PDB file of C-alpha atoms in Angstrom:
ATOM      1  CA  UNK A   1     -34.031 -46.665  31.384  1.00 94.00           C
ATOM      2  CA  UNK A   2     -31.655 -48.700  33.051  1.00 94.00           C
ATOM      3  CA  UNK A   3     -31.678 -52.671  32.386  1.00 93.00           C
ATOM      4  CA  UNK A   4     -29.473 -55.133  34.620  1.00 92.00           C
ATOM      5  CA  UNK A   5     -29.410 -58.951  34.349  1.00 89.00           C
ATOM      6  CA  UNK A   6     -31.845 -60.680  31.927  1.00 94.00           C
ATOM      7  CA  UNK A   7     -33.293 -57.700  30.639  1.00 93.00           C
ATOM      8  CA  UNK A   8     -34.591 -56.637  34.346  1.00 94.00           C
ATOM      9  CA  UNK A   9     -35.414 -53.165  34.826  1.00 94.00           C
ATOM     10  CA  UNK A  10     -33.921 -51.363  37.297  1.00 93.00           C
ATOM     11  CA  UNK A  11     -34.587 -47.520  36.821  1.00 92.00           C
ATOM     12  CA  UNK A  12     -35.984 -45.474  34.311  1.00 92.00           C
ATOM     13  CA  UNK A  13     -37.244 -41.794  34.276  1.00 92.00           C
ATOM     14  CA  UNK A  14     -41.156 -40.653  34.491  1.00 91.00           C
ATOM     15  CA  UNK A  15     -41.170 -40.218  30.568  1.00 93.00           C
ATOM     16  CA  UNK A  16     -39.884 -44.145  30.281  1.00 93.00           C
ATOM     17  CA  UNK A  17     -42.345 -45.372  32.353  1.00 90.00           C
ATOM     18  CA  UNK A  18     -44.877 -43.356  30.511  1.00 91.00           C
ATOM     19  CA  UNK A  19     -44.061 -44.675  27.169  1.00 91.00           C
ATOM     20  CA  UNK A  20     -43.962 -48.332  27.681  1.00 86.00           C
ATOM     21  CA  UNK A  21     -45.174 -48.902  31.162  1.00 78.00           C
ATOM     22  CA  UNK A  22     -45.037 -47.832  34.857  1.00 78.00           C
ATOM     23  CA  UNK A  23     -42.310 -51.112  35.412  1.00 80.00           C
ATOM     24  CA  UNK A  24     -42.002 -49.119  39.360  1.00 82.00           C
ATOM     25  CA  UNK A  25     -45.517 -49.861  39.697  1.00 85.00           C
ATOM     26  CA  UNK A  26     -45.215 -54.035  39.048  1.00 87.00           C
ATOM     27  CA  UNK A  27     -43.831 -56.273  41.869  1.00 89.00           C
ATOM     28  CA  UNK A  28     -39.919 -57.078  41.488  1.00 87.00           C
ATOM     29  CA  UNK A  29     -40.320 -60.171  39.940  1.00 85.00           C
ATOM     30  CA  UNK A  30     -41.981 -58.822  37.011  1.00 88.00           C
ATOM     31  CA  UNK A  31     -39.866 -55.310  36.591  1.00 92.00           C
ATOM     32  CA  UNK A  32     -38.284 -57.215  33.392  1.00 95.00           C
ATOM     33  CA  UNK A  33     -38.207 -56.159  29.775  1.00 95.00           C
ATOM     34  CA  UNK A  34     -38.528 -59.751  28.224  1.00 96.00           C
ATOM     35  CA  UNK A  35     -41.347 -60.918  30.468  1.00 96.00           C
ATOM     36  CA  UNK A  36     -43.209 -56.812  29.392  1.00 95.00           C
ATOM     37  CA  UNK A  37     -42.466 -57.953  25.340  1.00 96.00           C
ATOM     38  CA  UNK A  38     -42.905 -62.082  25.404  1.00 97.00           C
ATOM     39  CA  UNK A  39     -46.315 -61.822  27.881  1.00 96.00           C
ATOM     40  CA  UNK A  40     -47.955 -58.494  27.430  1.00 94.00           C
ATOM     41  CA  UNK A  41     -50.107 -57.902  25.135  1.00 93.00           C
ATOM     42  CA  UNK A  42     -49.968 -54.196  25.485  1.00 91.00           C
ATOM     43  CA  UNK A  43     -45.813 -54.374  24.039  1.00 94.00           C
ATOM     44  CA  UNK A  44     -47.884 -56.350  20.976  1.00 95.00           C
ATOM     45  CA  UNK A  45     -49.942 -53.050  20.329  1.00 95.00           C
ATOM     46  CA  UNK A  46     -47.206 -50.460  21.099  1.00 95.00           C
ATOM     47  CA  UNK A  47     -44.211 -51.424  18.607  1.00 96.00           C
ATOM     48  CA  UNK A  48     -45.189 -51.608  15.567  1.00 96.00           C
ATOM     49  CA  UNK A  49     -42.503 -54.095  14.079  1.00 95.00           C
ATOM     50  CA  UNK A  50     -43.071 -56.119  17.900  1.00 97.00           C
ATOM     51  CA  UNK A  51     -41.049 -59.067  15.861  1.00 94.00           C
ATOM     52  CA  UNK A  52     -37.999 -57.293  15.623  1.00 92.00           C
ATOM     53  CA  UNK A  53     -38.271 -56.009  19.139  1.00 94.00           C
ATOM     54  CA  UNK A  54     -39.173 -59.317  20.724  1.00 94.00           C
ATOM     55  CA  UNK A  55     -36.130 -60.686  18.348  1.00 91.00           C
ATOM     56  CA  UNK A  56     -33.887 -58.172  19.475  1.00 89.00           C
ATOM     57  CA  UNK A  57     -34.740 -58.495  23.371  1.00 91.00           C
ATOM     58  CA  UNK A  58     -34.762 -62.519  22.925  1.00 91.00           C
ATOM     59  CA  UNK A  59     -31.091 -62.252  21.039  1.00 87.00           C
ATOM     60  CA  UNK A  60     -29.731 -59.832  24.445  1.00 87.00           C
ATOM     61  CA  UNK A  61     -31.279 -62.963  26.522  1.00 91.00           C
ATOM     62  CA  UNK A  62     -29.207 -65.464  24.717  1.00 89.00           C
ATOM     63  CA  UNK A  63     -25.822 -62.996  25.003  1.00 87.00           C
ATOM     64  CA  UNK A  64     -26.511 -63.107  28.971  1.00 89.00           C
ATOM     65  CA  UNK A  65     -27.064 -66.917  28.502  1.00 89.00           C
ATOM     66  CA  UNK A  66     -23.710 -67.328  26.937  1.00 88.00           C
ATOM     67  CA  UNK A  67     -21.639 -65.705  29.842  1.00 89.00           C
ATOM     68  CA  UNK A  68     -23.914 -67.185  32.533  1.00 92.00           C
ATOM     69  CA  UNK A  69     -25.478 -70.620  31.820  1.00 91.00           C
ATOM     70  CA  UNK A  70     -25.652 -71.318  35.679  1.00 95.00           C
ATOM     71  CA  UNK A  71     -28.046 -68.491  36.520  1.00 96.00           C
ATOM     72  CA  UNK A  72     -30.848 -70.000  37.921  1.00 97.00           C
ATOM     73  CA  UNK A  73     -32.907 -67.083  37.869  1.00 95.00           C
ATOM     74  CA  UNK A  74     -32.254 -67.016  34.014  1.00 95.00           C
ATOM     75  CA  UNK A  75     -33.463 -70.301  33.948  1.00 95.00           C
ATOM     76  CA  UNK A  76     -36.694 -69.492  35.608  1.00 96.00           C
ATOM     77  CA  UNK A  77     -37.398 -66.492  33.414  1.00 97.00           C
ATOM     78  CA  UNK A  78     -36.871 -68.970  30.112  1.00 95.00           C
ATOM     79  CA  UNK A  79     -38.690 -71.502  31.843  1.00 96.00           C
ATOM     80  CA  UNK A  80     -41.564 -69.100  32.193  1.00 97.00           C
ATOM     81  CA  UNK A  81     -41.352 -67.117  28.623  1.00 97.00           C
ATOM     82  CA  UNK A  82     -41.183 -70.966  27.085  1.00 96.00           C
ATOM     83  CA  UNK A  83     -44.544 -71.993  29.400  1.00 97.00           C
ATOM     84  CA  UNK A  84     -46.690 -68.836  28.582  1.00 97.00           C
ATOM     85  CA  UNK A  85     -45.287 -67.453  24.778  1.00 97.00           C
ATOM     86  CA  UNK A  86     -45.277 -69.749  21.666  1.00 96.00           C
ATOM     87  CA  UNK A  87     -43.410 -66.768  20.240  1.00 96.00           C
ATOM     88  CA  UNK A  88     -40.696 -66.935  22.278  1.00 96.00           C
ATOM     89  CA  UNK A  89     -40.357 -70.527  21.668  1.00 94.00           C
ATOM     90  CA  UNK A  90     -40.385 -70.340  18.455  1.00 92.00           C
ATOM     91  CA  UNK A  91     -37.410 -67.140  18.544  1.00 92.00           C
ATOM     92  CA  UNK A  92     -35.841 -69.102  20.824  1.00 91.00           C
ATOM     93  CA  UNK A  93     -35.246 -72.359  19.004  1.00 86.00           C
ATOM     94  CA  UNK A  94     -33.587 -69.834  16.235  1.00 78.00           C
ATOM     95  CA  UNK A  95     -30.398 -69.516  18.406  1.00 66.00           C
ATOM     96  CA  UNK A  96     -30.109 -65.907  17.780  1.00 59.00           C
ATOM     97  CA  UNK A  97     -27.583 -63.730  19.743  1.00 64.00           C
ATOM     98  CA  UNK A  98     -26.503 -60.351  19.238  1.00 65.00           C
ATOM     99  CA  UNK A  99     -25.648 -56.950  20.825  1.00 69.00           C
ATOM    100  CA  UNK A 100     -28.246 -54.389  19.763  1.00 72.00           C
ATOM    101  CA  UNK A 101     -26.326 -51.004  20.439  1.00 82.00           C
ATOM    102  CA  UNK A 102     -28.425 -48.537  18.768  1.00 87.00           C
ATOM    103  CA  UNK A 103     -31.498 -48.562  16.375  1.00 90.00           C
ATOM    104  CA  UNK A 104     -35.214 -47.087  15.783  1.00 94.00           C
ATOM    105  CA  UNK A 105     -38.019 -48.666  17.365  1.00 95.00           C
ATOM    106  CA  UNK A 106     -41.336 -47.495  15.736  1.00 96.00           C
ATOM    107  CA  UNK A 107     -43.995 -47.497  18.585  1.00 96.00           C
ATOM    108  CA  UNK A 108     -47.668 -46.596  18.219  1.00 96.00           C
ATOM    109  CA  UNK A 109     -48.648 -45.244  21.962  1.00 95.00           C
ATOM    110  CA  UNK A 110     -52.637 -45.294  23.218  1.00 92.00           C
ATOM    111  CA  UNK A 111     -51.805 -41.540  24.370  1.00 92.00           C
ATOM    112  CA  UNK A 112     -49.731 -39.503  21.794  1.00 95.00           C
ATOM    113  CA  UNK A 113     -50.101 -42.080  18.520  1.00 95.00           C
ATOM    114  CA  UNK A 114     -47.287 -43.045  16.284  1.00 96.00           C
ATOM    115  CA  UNK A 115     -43.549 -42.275  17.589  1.00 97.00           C
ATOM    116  CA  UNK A 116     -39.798 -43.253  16.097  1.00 97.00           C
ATOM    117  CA  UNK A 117     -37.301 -43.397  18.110  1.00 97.00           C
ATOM    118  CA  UNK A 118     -33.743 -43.583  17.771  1.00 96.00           C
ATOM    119  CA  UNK A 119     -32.243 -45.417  20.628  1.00 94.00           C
ATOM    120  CA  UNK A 120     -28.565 -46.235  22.042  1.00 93.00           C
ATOM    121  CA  UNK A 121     -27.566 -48.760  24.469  1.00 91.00           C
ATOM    122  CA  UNK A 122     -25.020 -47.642  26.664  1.00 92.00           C
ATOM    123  CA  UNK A 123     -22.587 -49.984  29.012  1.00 87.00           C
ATOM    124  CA  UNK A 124     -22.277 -48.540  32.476  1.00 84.00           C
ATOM    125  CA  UNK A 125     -18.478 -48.454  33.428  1.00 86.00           C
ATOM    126  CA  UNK A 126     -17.678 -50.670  35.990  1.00 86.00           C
ATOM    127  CA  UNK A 127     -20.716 -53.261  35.639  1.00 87.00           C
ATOM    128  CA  UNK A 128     -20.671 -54.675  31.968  1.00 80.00           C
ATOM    129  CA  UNK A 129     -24.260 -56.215  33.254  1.00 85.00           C
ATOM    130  CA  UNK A 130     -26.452 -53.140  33.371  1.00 91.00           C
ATOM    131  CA  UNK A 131     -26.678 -50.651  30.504  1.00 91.00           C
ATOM    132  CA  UNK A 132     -28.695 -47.453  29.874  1.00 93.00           C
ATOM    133  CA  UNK A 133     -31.316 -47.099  27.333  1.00 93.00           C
ATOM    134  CA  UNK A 134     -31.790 -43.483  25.714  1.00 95.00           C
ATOM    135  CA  UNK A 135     -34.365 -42.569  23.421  1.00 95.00           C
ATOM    136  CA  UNK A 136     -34.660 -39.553  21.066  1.00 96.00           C
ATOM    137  CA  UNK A 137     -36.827 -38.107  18.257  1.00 97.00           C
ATOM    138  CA  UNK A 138     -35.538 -36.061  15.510  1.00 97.00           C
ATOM    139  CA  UNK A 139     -35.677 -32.604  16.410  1.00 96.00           C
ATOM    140  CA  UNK A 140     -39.398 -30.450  15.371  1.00 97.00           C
ATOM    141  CA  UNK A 141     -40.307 -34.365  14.264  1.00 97.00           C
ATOM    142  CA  UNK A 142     -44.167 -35.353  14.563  1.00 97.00           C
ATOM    143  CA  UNK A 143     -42.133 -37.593  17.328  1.00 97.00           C
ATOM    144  CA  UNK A 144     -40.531 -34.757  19.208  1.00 97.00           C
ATOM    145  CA  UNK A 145     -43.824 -32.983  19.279  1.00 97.00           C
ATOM    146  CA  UNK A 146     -45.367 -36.870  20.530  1.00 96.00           C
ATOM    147  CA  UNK A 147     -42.755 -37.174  23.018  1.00 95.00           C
ATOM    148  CA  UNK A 148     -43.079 -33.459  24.484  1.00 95.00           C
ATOM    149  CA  UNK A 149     -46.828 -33.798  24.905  1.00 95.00           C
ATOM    150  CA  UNK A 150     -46.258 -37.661  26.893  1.00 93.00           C
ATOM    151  CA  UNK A 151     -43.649 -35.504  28.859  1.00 93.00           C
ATOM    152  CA  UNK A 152     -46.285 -32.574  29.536  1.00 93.00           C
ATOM    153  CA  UNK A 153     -48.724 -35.877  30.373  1.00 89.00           C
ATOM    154  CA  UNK A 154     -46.168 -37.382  33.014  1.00 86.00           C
ATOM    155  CA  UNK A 155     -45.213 -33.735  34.607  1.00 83.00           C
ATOM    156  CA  UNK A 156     -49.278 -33.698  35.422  1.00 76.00           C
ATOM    157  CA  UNK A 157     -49.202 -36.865  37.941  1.00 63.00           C
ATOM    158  CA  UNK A 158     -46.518 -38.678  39.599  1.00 55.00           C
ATOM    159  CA  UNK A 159     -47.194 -42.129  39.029  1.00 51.00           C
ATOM    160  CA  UNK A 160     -48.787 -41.995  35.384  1.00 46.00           C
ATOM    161  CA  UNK A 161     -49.959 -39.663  32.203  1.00 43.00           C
ATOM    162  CA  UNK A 162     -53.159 -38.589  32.583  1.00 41.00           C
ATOM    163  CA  UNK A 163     -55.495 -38.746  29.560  1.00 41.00           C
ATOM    164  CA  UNK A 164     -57.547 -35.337  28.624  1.00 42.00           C
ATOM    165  CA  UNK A 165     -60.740 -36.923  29.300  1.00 43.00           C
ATOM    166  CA  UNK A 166     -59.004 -38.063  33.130  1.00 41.00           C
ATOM    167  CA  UNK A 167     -58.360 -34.695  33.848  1.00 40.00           C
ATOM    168  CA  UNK A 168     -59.669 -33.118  37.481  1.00 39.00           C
ATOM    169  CA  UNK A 169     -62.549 -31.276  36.240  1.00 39.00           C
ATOM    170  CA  UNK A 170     -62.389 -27.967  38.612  1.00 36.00           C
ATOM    171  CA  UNK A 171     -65.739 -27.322  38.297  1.00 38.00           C
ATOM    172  CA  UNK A 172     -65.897 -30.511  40.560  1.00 36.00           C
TER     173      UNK A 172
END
């Protein structure tokens, strides 16, 4: 997954949208990481220690805040989280800011269950405001074998996993 500015979302592969959520499929506006963990309740059910991932994403907002205090869109976004979260406003009052560069993010996913993933945050050379996102399991992990059977789910439609009891019956 690629993030830009204020934790928006500009790319990510099939198997990223499948794990957290189809971000191509939501209107511009709301292609945006924070707005995903601060106002859906689905990011509340998928990480399993959502505190540290809503403290993490919320600390990444405050770095962006520091180098660009002007940005009214960044403004609107905190506006926003502030209006609809008490979580946020509560993380936010901490005054937290930090780089998180790599990690594990424990998720529990509606399709494939409980996954760990080890994740890096990569800058991309020549714009210091968009990074890439990469996730792994641990090789022949209960993860890996999680993670290959959401990939086998995404490979069988091109917008979104299909669940076993979703699939075509041929029979018709």
């Amino acid at each position: 997954m690629v993030q830009g500015r204020r934790t928006d979302v500009l790319a990510a592969n099939k198997l990223a949208h499948a794990l957290y959520t189809d971000f191509e499929a939501r209107p511009r506006r709301e292609r945006n990481f924070a707005r995903f963990v601060f106002l859906d309740e689905t990011a509340r059910t998928l990480y399993a220690d959502w505190e540290q991932v809503a403290g993490d994403c919320l600390a990444a907002l405050r770095l962006y805040a520091g180098r660009h205090p002007d940005d009214p869109q960044l403004t609107e976004l905190i506006g926003e989280l502030s209006l609809h979260s008490d979580a946020f406003r509560r993380m936010w009052a901490d005054h937290d800011v930090q780089a998180h560069t790599s990690g594990t993010k424990r998720l529990h996913h509606p399709l494939v269950g409980d996954l760990t993933l080890d994740y890096l945050v990569l800058a991309v050379e020549g714009d210091p405001e968009q990074t890439l996102v990469v996730y792994t399991a641990e090789p022949a992990s209960p993860s890996a074998e999680a993670l290959a059977l959401l990939a086998a789910w995404t490979a069988t439609s091109p917008s979104r996993p299909q669940t076993p009891d979703e699939t075509p019956d041929p029979a018709g």
